[in-house]
Short mmCIF file of C-alpha atoms and ligand atoms in Angstrom, two decimals:
data_model
loop_
_atom_site.label_atom_id
_atom_site.label_comp_id
_atom_site.label_asym_id
_atom_site.label_seq_id
_atom_site.Cartn_x
_atom_site.Cartn_y
_atom_site.Cartn_z
CA MET A 1 -0.07 -0.10 0.13
CA ALA A 2 1.47 3.28 -0.31
CA GLU A 3 2.68 5.41 2.67
CA PHE A 4 0.97 8.40 0.61
CA ASP A 5 -2.81 8.75 -0.47
CA ILE A 6 -1.97 12.16 -2.50
CA ASP A 7 0.72 15.31 -2.56
CA LEU A 8 -1.65 18.10 -1.60
CA PHE A 9 -4.79 18.27 0.99
CA VAL A 10 -5.45 21.72 1.22
CA VAL A 11 -7.67 22.59 4.06
CA GLY A 12 -9.99 26.25 3.01
CA GLY A 13 -11.54 27.08 -0.63
CA GLY A 14 -11.15 30.65 -0.45
CA SER A 15 -9.08 32.96 -2.90
CA GLY A 16 -4.85 30.79 -1.24
CA GLY A 17 -5.97 27.48 -1.23
CA VAL A 18 -7.64 27.38 -4.82
CA ARG A 19 -5.43 29.16 -6.12
CA ALA A 20 -2.59 27.05 -3.94
CA ALA A 21 -4.54 23.59 -5.48
CA ARG A 22 -5.02 25.03 -8.37
CA ILE A 23 -1.16 25.62 -8.74
CA ALA A 24 -0.32 22.81 -7.38
CA ALA A 25 -2.26 20.80 -9.54
CA ASN A 26 -0.96 22.35 -12.88
CA HIS A 27 2.49 21.02 -11.68
CA GLY A 28 1.56 17.66 -10.90
CA ALA A 29 0.85 17.17 -7.83
CA ARG A 30 -2.45 14.69 -6.69
CA VAL A 31 -3.81 16.92 -4.68
CA MET A 32 -7.56 16.63 -3.02
CA ILE A 33 -8.94 20.60 -1.50
CA ALA A 34 -11.82 20.87 1.25
CA GLU A 35 -13.91 23.71 2.39
CA GLU A 36 -16.76 23.92 4.59
CA TYR A 37 -18.64 26.04 3.37
CA ARG A 38 -18.45 27.67 -0.24
CA MET A 39 -16.10 27.26 -2.61
CA GLY A 40 -14.13 31.00 -2.61
CA GLY A 41 -13.92 31.68 0.62
CA THR A 42 -14.43 35.11 2.46
CA CYS A 43 -13.20 37.18 -1.01
CA VAL A 44 -15.57 36.01 -3.03
CA ILE A 45 -19.00 35.17 -1.26
CA ARG A 46 -18.72 37.24 1.85
CA GLY A 47 -15.96 40.28 1.97
CA CYS A 48 -14.11 42.10 -1.29
CA VAL A 49 -16.94 41.12 -4.14
CA PRO A 50 -20.59 40.94 -2.69
CA LYS A 51 -19.02 44.42 -1.07
CA LYS A 52 -18.24 45.82 -3.74
CA LEU A 53 -21.59 45.13 -6.22
CA LEU A 54 -22.55 46.82 -3.07
CA VAL A 55 -20.42 50.53 -2.87
CA TYR A 56 -21.45 50.58 -6.82
CA ALA A 57 -24.82 49.77 -5.72
CA SER A 58 -24.90 52.73 -2.85
CA HIS A 59 -22.64 55.00 -5.20
CA ILE A 60 -25.63 54.94 -7.53
CA HIS A 61 -27.57 57.49 -5.08
CA HIS A 62 -24.93 60.48 -5.16
CA GLU A 63 -24.71 60.11 -9.55
CA ILE A 64 -28.26 60.92 -9.34
CA GLU A 65 -27.70 63.60 -6.45
CA ASP A 66 -25.17 64.90 -8.75
CA ALA A 67 -27.68 65.49 -11.85
CA ALA A 68 -29.54 67.83 -10.88
CA GLY A 69 -26.64 70.00 -11.69
CA PHE A 70 -25.61 68.90 -15.13
CA GLY A 71 -29.20 69.86 -16.57
CA TRP A 72 -30.81 66.67 -15.59
CA THR A 73 -34.11 66.19 -14.13
CA ILE A 74 -34.68 62.27 -12.70
CA PRO A 75 -37.47 61.47 -11.58
CA GLN A 76 -37.66 60.69 -7.39
CA ALA A 77 -35.60 57.38 -7.99
CA THR A 78 -36.68 54.57 -5.65
CA PHE A 79 -34.75 51.82 -4.65
CA ASP A 80 -35.26 47.49 -3.96
CA TRP A 81 -33.01 46.23 -1.78
CA PRO A 82 -34.48 42.44 -2.08
CA THR A 83 -33.56 42.98 -5.97
CA LEU A 84 -29.97 44.21 -4.95
CA ILE A 85 -29.45 40.90 -2.52
CA ALA A 86 -31.01 38.50 -5.62
CA ASN A 87 -28.72 39.62 -7.64
CA LYS A 88 -25.32 39.55 -5.93
CA ASP A 89 -26.13 36.23 -4.92
CA LYS A 90 -26.74 35.34 -8.56
CA GLU A 91 -23.13 37.06 -9.27
CA ILE A 92 -21.97 34.74 -6.10
CA ALA A 93 -23.44 32.32 -7.27
CA ARG A 94 -22.03 31.78 -10.92
CA LEU A 95 -18.66 32.21 -9.35
CA GLU A 96 -18.61 29.20 -7.06
CA ALA A 97 -19.08 27.68 -9.28
CA ALA A 98 -16.47 28.86 -11.77
CA TYR A 99 -14.00 28.76 -8.92
CA THR A 100 -14.67 24.52 -8.27
CA ALA A 101 -14.75 24.54 -11.79
CA ASN A 102 -11.06 26.04 -12.59
CA VAL A 103 -9.71 23.91 -9.86
CA GLU A 104 -11.14 20.67 -11.03
CA LYS A 105 -10.50 21.46 -14.28
CA ALA A 106 -6.15 21.54 -12.98
CA GLY A 107 -6.91 17.83 -11.69
CA ALA A 108 -7.57 18.72 -8.06
CA ARG A 109 -10.53 16.82 -6.09
CA VAL A 110 -12.77 19.34 -4.51
CA LEU A 111 -13.93 17.93 -1.31
CA LYS A 112 -17.54 20.22 0.27
CA THR A 113 -16.61 18.79 3.83
CA ARG A 114 -14.60 20.29 6.63
CA ALA A 115 -11.20 18.50 7.44
CA GLU A 116 -9.46 18.17 10.28
CA PHE A 117 -6.18 17.12 11.35
CA VAL A 118 -5.94 12.97 12.87
CA ASP A 119 -1.65 13.87 13.02
CA ALA A 120 0.82 15.27 10.59
CA ASN A 121 0.24 14.03 7.83
CA THR A 122 -3.90 12.56 8.51
CA LEU A 123 -7.02 14.84 7.61
CA ARG A 124 -10.11 13.80 9.13
CA LEU A 125 -13.53 14.72 6.86
CA ALA A 126 -16.87 15.43 8.28
CA SER A 127 -17.67 11.86 7.26
CA GLY A 128 -15.23 10.21 9.63
CA GLU A 129 -13.09 9.18 6.03
CA THR A 130 -9.73 9.72 6.62
CA VAL A 131 -6.73 10.64 3.30
CA ARG A 132 -3.28 9.95 4.39
CA SER A 133 -1.13 13.37 2.39
CA LYS A 134 2.71 13.43 1.85
CA TYR A 135 1.96 17.71 2.40
CA VAL A 136 -1.23 19.76 4.20
CA LEU A 137 -2.07 23.67 3.35
CA ILE A 138 -3.78 25.59 6.13
CA ALA A 139 -6.05 28.27 3.98
CA THR A 140 -8.40 27.92 6.66
CA GLY A 141 -9.14 31.59 6.87
CA GLY A 142 -10.47 34.57 9.46
CA ALA A 143 -13.76 35.26 10.97
CA PRO A 144 -15.13 38.38 12.41
CA ASN A 145 -14.53 38.91 16.31
CA HIS A 146 -17.92 39.24 18.73
CA GLY A 147 -16.17 40.71 20.96
CA VAL A 148 -16.38 40.40 24.78
CA ALA A 149 -20.04 38.93 25.64
CA ILE A 150 -21.69 42.03 26.26
CA PRO A 151 -25.83 41.74 27.28
CA GLY A 152 -27.48 41.47 24.21
CA ILE A 153 -24.57 40.16 21.88
CA GLU A 154 -27.29 37.58 20.74
CA HIS A 155 -28.64 40.42 18.48
CA VAL A 156 -25.35 41.90 16.81
CA ILE A 157 -24.84 40.77 13.51
CA SER A 158 -21.51 41.39 11.52
CA SER A 159 -19.94 41.14 7.90
CA ASN A 160 -20.60 37.55 7.63
CA GLU A 161 -24.95 38.46 8.27
CA VAL A 162 -25.26 41.92 6.47
CA PHE A 163 -25.13 40.55 2.76
CA HIS A 164 -28.60 38.68 4.02
CA LEU A 165 -30.31 41.49 5.32
CA PRO A 166 -33.77 40.37 4.50
CA SER A 167 -34.78 44.73 3.99
CA LEU A 168 -32.49 47.42 3.95
CA PRO A 169 -32.73 48.97 7.66
CA ARG A 170 -33.42 52.89 7.82
CA ARG A 171 -31.05 53.05 11.00
CA ILE A 172 -28.07 50.83 11.45
CA LEU A 173 -25.29 51.57 14.28
CA ILE A 174 -22.03 49.84 13.31
CA GLN A 175 -19.22 49.09 15.75
CA GLY A 176 -15.90 49.38 15.13
CA GLY A 177 -13.29 52.39 12.72
CA GLY A 178 -11.72 50.34 10.23
CA TYR A 179 -11.89 49.47 6.77
CA ILE A 180 -14.86 47.36 7.28
CA ALA A 181 -16.90 48.66 9.24
CA LEU A 182 -16.68 52.74 7.54
CA GLU A 183 -16.98 51.12 3.91
CA PHE A 184 -20.73 49.66 5.58
CA ALA A 185 -21.34 52.89 7.07
CA CYS A 186 -20.72 54.55 3.73
CA ILE A 187 -22.81 51.64 1.64
CA PHE A 188 -26.10 52.50 4.64
CA ALA A 189 -25.98 56.06 4.00
CA GLY A 190 -25.65 56.31 0.52
CA PHE A 191 -29.06 53.76 0.52
CA GLY A 192 -30.87 56.78 2.18
CA SER A 193 -30.31 55.07 6.13
CA ASP A 194 -29.65 56.41 9.19
CA VAL A 195 -25.99 55.45 9.65
CA THR A 196 -23.64 56.00 13.17
CA VAL A 197 -20.35 54.87 14.14
CA VAL A 198 -19.07 53.88 17.57
CA TYR A 199 -15.24 53.89 17.74
CA ARG A 200 -13.58 52.80 20.80
CA GLY A 201 -9.82 54.67 19.93
CA GLU A 202 -9.56 58.22 18.63
CA ASN A 203 -10.45 58.70 15.69
CA VAL A 204 -11.07 56.11 12.68
CA LEU A 205 -8.63 54.15 10.40
CA ARG A 206 -5.71 53.57 12.93
CA GLY A 207 -2.70 52.65 10.93
CA PHE A 208 -3.41 54.84 8.49
CA ASP A 209 -1.33 58.21 7.91
CA GLU A 210 -3.41 60.49 10.07
CA ASP A 211 -4.19 63.11 7.17
CA VAL A 212 -6.30 60.58 5.34
CA ARG A 213 -8.01 59.63 8.86
CA ALA A 214 -8.82 63.13 9.59
CA HIS A 215 -10.17 63.54 5.29
CA VAL A 216 -12.17 60.74 5.60
CA ARG A 217 -14.30 60.86 8.52
CA SER A 218 -15.01 64.58 7.59
CA GLU A 219 -15.84 63.57 4.21
CA MET A 220 -18.57 60.93 5.94
CA GLU A 221 -19.79 63.50 8.09
CA LYS A 222 -20.48 65.95 5.38
CA GLU A 223 -22.47 63.32 3.99
CA GLY A 224 -24.71 62.82 7.62
CA ILE A 225 -23.25 59.77 8.70
CA THR A 226 -22.04 61.07 13.24
CA ILE A 227 -18.91 59.41 14.28
CA LEU A 228 -18.25 58.39 17.93
CA THR A 229 -15.46 58.10 18.98
CA GLY A 230 -13.95 57.22 22.75
CA CYS A 231 -17.13 54.86 23.05
CA THR A 232 -18.22 51.20 22.80
CA VAL A 233 -21.45 49.60 23.40
CA ASN A 234 -21.49 47.90 26.19
CA ARG A 235 -25.17 47.04 25.71
CA VAL A 236 -27.79 46.45 23.29
CA ASP A 237 -31.91 46.13 24.25
CA LYS A 238 -34.46 44.52 21.95
CA HIS A 239 -37.46 45.79 21.65
CA GLY A 240 -39.70 44.33 19.17
CA LYS A 241 -38.08 44.80 16.32
CA ASP A 242 -36.31 47.74 17.59
CA PHE A 243 -32.58 48.12 19.19
CA THR A 244 -31.39 50.49 21.55
CA SER A 245 -27.82 50.34 21.91
CA HIS A 246 -26.42 51.95 25.41
CA LEU A 247 -22.59 53.90 24.87
CA SER A 248 -19.82 53.75 27.83
CA ASN A 249 -20.42 56.84 27.63
CA GLY A 250 -23.70 56.98 28.77
CA SER A 251 -25.62 57.84 25.21
CA SER A 252 -27.78 55.22 23.46
CA ILE A 253 -28.97 54.90 20.36
CA ALA A 254 -32.25 53.44 18.94
CA SER A 255 -31.72 51.59 15.29
CA ASP A 256 -33.15 48.92 13.26
CA GLN A 257 -29.78 46.60 13.20
CA VAL A 258 -27.07 46.63 15.49
CA MET A 259 -23.28 45.22 13.77
CA PHE A 260 -20.16 45.07 14.90
CA ALA A 261 -16.94 45.28 11.87
CA ILE A 262 -14.44 45.02 15.16
CA GLY A 263 -11.07 43.11 13.54
CA ARG A 264 -10.63 39.56 12.51
CA HIS A 265 -9.56 36.33 13.85
CA PRO A 266 -7.68 33.53 12.92
CA ASN A 267 -9.10 30.14 11.57
CA VAL A 268 -6.98 27.93 13.93
CA ALA A 269 -10.33 26.74 16.42
CA ASN A 270 -10.65 22.90 16.64
CA LEU A 271 -8.98 22.30 13.27
CA GLY A 272 -6.49 19.57 15.48
CA LEU A 273 -3.11 21.47 14.94
CA GLU A 274 -1.77 20.44 18.20
CA LYS A 275 -1.72 16.52 16.88
CA ALA A 276 -0.22 17.61 14.13
CA GLY A 277 1.94 20.05 16.50
CA VAL A 278 1.68 23.08 14.33
CA ALA A 279 2.72 26.43 16.35
CA ILE A 280 0.77 28.88 17.08
CA ASN A 281 2.78 33.10 16.82
CA PRO A 282 1.93 33.79 19.82
CA GLU A 283 2.53 37.98 18.81
CA ASN A 284 -0.96 37.50 16.68
CA GLY A 285 -2.77 34.39 16.93
CA GLY A 286 -2.04 33.07 13.85
CA ILE A 287 -0.28 30.36 12.87
CA ALA A 288 3.23 30.44 12.62
CA VAL A 289 5.38 30.50 9.39
CA ASP A 290 8.11 31.12 8.06
CA ARG A 291 9.53 33.40 4.65
CA PHE A 292 8.55 30.59 2.29
CA SER A 293 4.81 29.93 4.80
CA ARG A 294 6.13 27.38 6.40
CA THR A 295 4.75 26.10 10.01
CA SER A 296 6.45 24.54 12.64
CA VAL A 297 6.42 20.85 11.29
CA PRO A 298 7.78 20.84 8.08
CA ASN A 299 5.64 19.04 5.76
CA ILE A 300 2.98 21.63 7.23
CA TYR A 301 2.78 25.38 5.14
CA ALA A 302 0.25 27.91 5.70
CA ILE A 303 -1.26 30.71 4.38
CA GLY A 304 -3.34 33.56 3.51
CA ASP A 305 -5.54 35.39 6.53
CA VAL A 306 -4.71 32.04 9.02
CA THR A 307 -1.69 33.80 8.99
CA HIS A 308 -2.39 36.82 10.38
CA ARG A 309 0.45 38.53 7.95
CA VAL A 310 -1.74 40.98 6.08
CA ASN A 311 -4.79 40.07 5.63
CA LEU A 312 -5.88 40.64 1.79
CA THR A 313 -6.95 38.58 -1.18
CA PRO A 314 -4.39 39.33 -3.40
CA VAL A 315 -1.46 38.43 -0.12
CA ALA A 316 -3.47 34.57 -0.35
CA ILE A 317 -3.47 34.52 -4.26
CA ARG A 318 0.54 35.13 -4.53
CA GLU A 319 1.08 33.79 -0.89
CA GLY A 320 -0.57 30.10 -2.68
CA HIS A 321 1.09 30.83 -5.33
CA ALA A 322 4.44 30.88 -3.72
CA PHE A 323 3.74 27.59 -2.47
CA ALA A 324 2.93 25.53 -4.53
CA ASP A 325 5.83 27.02 -6.58
CA THR A 326 7.85 26.38 -4.13
CA VAL A 327 7.02 22.85 -3.19
CA PHE A 328 5.76 21.61 -6.93
CA GLY A 329 7.50 23.24 -9.29
CA LYS A 330 11.49 22.81 -8.67
CA ARG A 331 11.26 26.89 -8.36
CA GLN A 332 11.13 28.52 -4.00
CA VAL A 333 9.48 31.56 -4.53
CA GLN A 334 9.18 34.38 -1.27
CA VAL A 335 6.77 36.80 -1.55
CA ASP A 336 7.42 40.56 -0.50
CA HIS A 337 5.30 42.05 2.01
CA ALA A 338 6.01 45.92 1.67
CA ASP A 339 4.19 48.67 -0.24
CA ILE A 340 1.80 46.25 -0.23
CA PRO A 341 -1.56 49.34 -2.12
CA THR A 342 -4.95 48.79 -0.28
CA ALA A 343 -7.77 51.10 -0.60
CA VAL A 344 -10.33 51.13 1.21
CA PHE A 345 -14.25 51.43 -0.12
CA CYS A 346 -15.88 54.20 1.63
CA GLN A 347 -16.92 56.86 0.00
CA PRO A 348 -14.99 59.10 -1.21
CA GLU A 349 -12.55 55.82 -1.03
CA VAL A 350 -8.99 55.42 0.42
CA GLY A 351 -6.28 54.65 -2.01
CA THR A 352 -2.86 53.81 -0.29
CA VAL A 353 0.34 52.73 -0.82
CA GLY A 354 4.09 52.65 1.05
CA LEU A 355 4.13 54.90 4.26
CA THR A 356 2.75 57.32 6.51
CA GLU A 357 3.63 60.58 7.90
CA THR A 358 4.74 59.02 10.76
CA GLN A 359 6.47 55.60 9.69
CA ALA A 360 8.31 57.87 7.27
CA ARG A 361 10.00 60.28 10.08
CA ALA A 362 10.44 57.69 12.09
CA GLN A 363 12.94 56.03 9.06
CA PHE A 364 14.78 58.70 7.79
CA SER A 365 16.28 61.17 8.96
CA HIS A 366 14.85 64.32 5.90
CA VAL A 367 11.40 63.72 5.06
CA ASP A 368 9.43 66.17 2.13
CA ILE A 369 6.07 65.71 2.51
CA TYR A 370 3.80 67.42 -0.79
CA LYS A 371 0.07 67.68 0.43
CA ALA A 372 -2.94 68.63 -2.24
CA ASN A 373 -6.97 69.44 -0.42
CA PHE A 374 -8.68 70.03 -3.72
CA ARG A 375 -12.14 70.72 -4.83
CA PRO A 376 -13.04 68.31 -7.64
CA MET A 377 -13.95 69.97 -10.96
CA LYS A 378 -17.12 67.77 -10.75
CA ALA A 379 -18.35 69.41 -8.03
CA THR A 380 -18.19 72.50 -9.64
CA LEU A 381 -21.63 72.18 -11.23
CA SER A 382 -22.98 69.14 -9.19
CA GLY A 383 -22.53 71.06 -6.01
CA ARG A 384 -21.54 68.31 -4.01
CA ASP A 385 -19.43 69.59 -1.41
CA THR A 386 -16.06 67.08 -0.99
CA SER A 387 -12.33 67.51 -1.61
CA VAL A 388 -9.71 64.91 -2.18
CA LEU A 389 -6.82 64.91 -0.15
CA MET A 390 -3.43 63.99 -2.19
CA LYS A 391 -0.62 63.29 -0.40
CA LEU A 392 2.72 62.03 -1.37
CA ILE A 393 6.07 61.23 1.08
CA VAL A 394 9.49 61.78 -0.43
CA ASP A 395 12.97 60.11 1.43
CA ALA A 396 14.25 63.85 0.79
CA THR A 397 17.54 62.12 0.98
CA THR A 398 17.59 59.48 -1.42
CA ASP A 399 14.17 61.78 -3.48
CA ARG A 400 12.68 58.48 -3.05
CA VAL A 401 8.98 58.17 -3.06
CA VAL A 402 7.37 55.85 -0.05
CA GLY A 403 4.93 56.46 0.65
CA CYS A 404 0.81 57.81 -1.78
CA HIS A 405 -2.00 58.63 -0.33
CA ILE A 406 -5.13 59.33 -2.35
CA VAL A 407 -8.55 60.47 -0.26
CA GLY A 408 -10.85 60.91 -3.26
CA ASP A 409 -13.11 59.40 -5.87
CA GLY A 410 -11.17 56.59 -8.06
CA ALA A 411 -8.29 56.50 -5.48
CA ALA A 412 -8.39 52.53 -5.51
CA GLU A 413 -7.67 52.71 -9.21
CA MET A 414 -5.45 55.43 -8.97
CA VAL A 415 -3.10 53.67 -5.78
CA GLN A 416 -3.14 49.83 -8.47
CA VAL A 417 -0.75 51.82 -10.39
CA LEU A 418 0.65 54.12 -8.87
CA GLY A 419 2.63 51.02 -6.81
CA ILE A 420 4.69 50.35 -9.32
CA ALA A 421 6.39 53.27 -9.32
CA VAL A 422 6.71 53.15 -5.39
CA LYS A 423 7.64 49.60 -5.48
CA MET A 424 10.18 51.04 -9.01
CA LYS A 425 11.57 52.96 -6.34
CA ALA A 426 10.83 55.94 -8.01
CA THR A 427 11.99 58.85 -6.55
CA LYS A 428 10.27 62.63 -6.39
CA ALA A 429 12.24 63.97 -10.05
CA ASP A 430 9.97 60.52 -11.80
CA PHE A 431 7.82 62.07 -10.16
CA ASP A 432 7.82 65.41 -12.04
CA ALA A 433 9.27 64.48 -15.11
CA THR A 434 6.02 62.75 -15.97
CA MET A 435 4.11 64.35 -18.04
CA ALA A 436 0.16 65.51 -16.54
CA LEU A 437 -3.45 64.67 -18.03
CA HIS A 438 -5.10 66.73 -18.40
CA PRO A 439 -7.46 67.60 -17.00
CA THR A 440 -8.29 64.62 -13.89
CA ALA A 441 -7.55 64.30 -10.45
CA ALA A 442 -4.88 62.44 -10.78
CA GLU A 443 -2.35 64.77 -12.61
CA GLU A 444 -2.10 66.31 -9.38
CA LEU A 445 0.47 63.95 -8.50
CA VAL A 446 3.13 65.10 -11.18
CA THR A 447 2.32 69.00 -10.32
CA MET A 448 2.88 69.17 -6.65
CA ARG A 449 6.01 71.19 -6.91
CA THR A 450 6.69 72.65 -3.16
CA PRO A 451 6.34 70.83 -0.01
CA THR A 452 4.59 72.08 1.94
CA ALA A 453 6.14 70.45 5.31
CA ARG A 454 9.71 69.29 5.46
CA HIS A 455 11.14 67.80 8.32
CA VAL A 456 14.07 67.16 9.43
CA HIS A 457 15.65 64.72 12.44
CA VAL A 458 18.72 65.54 13.42
CA ALA A 459 19.52 62.14 15.86
CA ALA A 460 21.10 62.18 19.53
CA GLU A 461 24.24 62.26 20.08
C1 FAD B 501 -16.27 41.79 4.24
C2 FAD B 501 -14.79 42.25 4.29
C3 FAD B 501 -14.21 42.73 3.19
C4 FAD B 501 -13.07 42.28 2.30
N1 FAD B 501 -13.01 42.79 1.91
C5 FAD B 501 -11.61 43.20 0.96
C6 FAD B 501 -10.67 44.45 0.07
O1 FAD B 501 -11.96 44.96 -1.21
N2 FAD B 501 -10.05 43.91 -0.83
C7 FAD B 501 -8.84 42.82 -0.38
O2 FAD B 501 -7.53 42.18 -0.99
N3 FAD B 501 -9.64 41.91 0.95
C8 FAD B 501 -10.51 41.23 1.07
N4 FAD B 501 -10.74 41.11 2.47
C9 FAD B 501 -10.32 40.54 3.12
C10 FAD B 501 -10.08 38.78 1.95
O3 FAD B 501 -11.51 39.06 2.19
C11 FAD B 501 -9.15 37.70 2.70
O4 FAD B 501 -8.09 38.52 3.07
C12 FAD B 501 -9.03 37.16 2.13
O5 FAD B 501 -10.34 35.78 1.67
C13 FAD B 501 -8.21 35.42 2.56
O6 FAD B 501 -8.03 34.18 1.89
P1 FAD B 501 -7.97 33.53 2.87
O7 FAD B 501 -7.65 32.37 1.02
O8 FAD B 501 -6.67 33.24 3.64
O9 FAD B 501 -9.11 32.69 3.49
P2 FAD B 501 -10.54 32.75 3.04
O10 FAD B 501 -11.20 33.09 1.87
O11 FAD B 501 -11.44 33.54 4.55
O12 FAD B 501 -10.91 31.14 2.80
C14 FAD B 501 -10.94 30.27 4.16
C15 FAD B 501 -12.09 29.26 4.05
O13 FAD B 501 -11.28 28.16 4.36
C16 FAD B 501 -12.85 27.14 4.86
N5 FAD B 501 -13.02 26.96 6.19
C17 FAD B 501 -12.23 27.05 7.55
N6 FAD B 501 -11.68 25.79 8.14
C18 FAD B 501 -11.91 25.19 7.48
C19 FAD B 501 -11.81 23.49 8.13
N7 FAD B 501 -11.34 23.35 9.16
N8 FAD B 501 -12.41 22.59 6.66
C20 FAD B 501 -12.70 22.95 5.50
N9 FAD B 501 -12.65 24.27 5.45
C21 FAD B 501 -12.79 25.12 6.19
C22 FAD B 501 -13.98 28.64 5.32
O14 FAD B 501 -15.48 28.29 5.04
C23 FAD B 501 -13.23 29.82 4.87
O15 FAD B 501 -14.24 29.30 2.86
C24 FAD B 501 -12.16 42.05 3.41
C25 FAD B 501 -13.37 40.85 4.45
C26 FAD B 501 -14.32 41.23 4.50
C27 FAD B 501 -14.99 40.17 5.64
#
């Protein structure tokens, strides 16, 4: 009898697991991939993709409002949430089927089941059946945090449930200050809901550039979103269909839904990791891995959100691909986690790559800041009260642009392309040498000539 049934068992059919299974099978490995919920994982089923569809839908409200200044008379528009959700679900089902088909086409076997370790080479399926594999890849992703068990926590929804609400909430309270909380705050505000954001910290978007944080907050407040910082939800009461959230600052807020988006944790529980000997990284609670995504057990690897490194879809995909090339493709590949472009799809959206001003000033002795805050051309006729923020951070010793931050429509698309320049170590002189493309908002990025601030950090003797 052969020692192993297969070469690779992938636990989790999300962004990272699917890519790894497909590429490993292409390299000739005998592969099985187990998914306990729906193929495609968080990104496709209840993350990036459905969220962006809701962002598009809600942004249409802005377009309708802006139309009058351009001469359009649009009859009172109405919006139907169940139609949007049904159309979104149809698209998600199509993608789920495509993910399954693509993995199977590559020759991997898809198992619609949960899998757990029995030992370092053996996985038990929900049916009780076991599979022995030479290598195992853990790609189980993450899940929303519930936070402390406050009274009434059972009434609170997370980003998992928000995609399936039967009706549009007229009023919603969202606790959290990260990207998921803000994106949903803007989605619901766009649909006309009355939105309150409650966040325990000083300002939203912790970890982002300070100017970005301030700008986003002010733009969201202009859209009528109430943002309460420095407080938390301590209790949620339900009366019929209504909820009252009691806050730590003594106030209470009535709403039709209460959503918490207070971070996510790696899916490591009940996987049998201890039976396999897989160690957890004590710093972040994710699976500990080296630069090749290898765990403490030589034949077991882990990629994506379960390692809690950079929790983004393209990162999970890149890590999955690198794993498959390294183990089955005779090509050692490490993923470079520096200068990852990232976006927040709030409205207006945020696009950012590289260092924040605070990080750059801690790292470099001479830092120049170029900053523009301007009214976008479209707002001149639409009359919308909005402004765009663009900020470049330059290591003044080498002239290298080490950070780009944009808040404004199209910011994510701009930053995807800017990410190439930053990755190539473009200098401010390279930006200056690039001809402006007129009339665009992005031309500001190559026409900011004078620093708005210069920081010189003299090292202590
Ligand atoms: C609301 C929301 C919005 C987001 N928006 C963005 C965005 O705009 N851009 C971006 O880049 N990222 C975004 N993300 C993050 C992105 O979705 C994740 O980084 C990405 O999905 C991680 O991929 P993964 O393969 O590591 O895990 P996942 O995609 O989470 O896949 C893990 C899979 O493993 C399965 N699983 C778990 N345990 C087992 C088991 N024992 N047996 C079998 N199957 C198991 C799960 O059911 C799941 O399907 C968002 C996330 C959320 C929640």
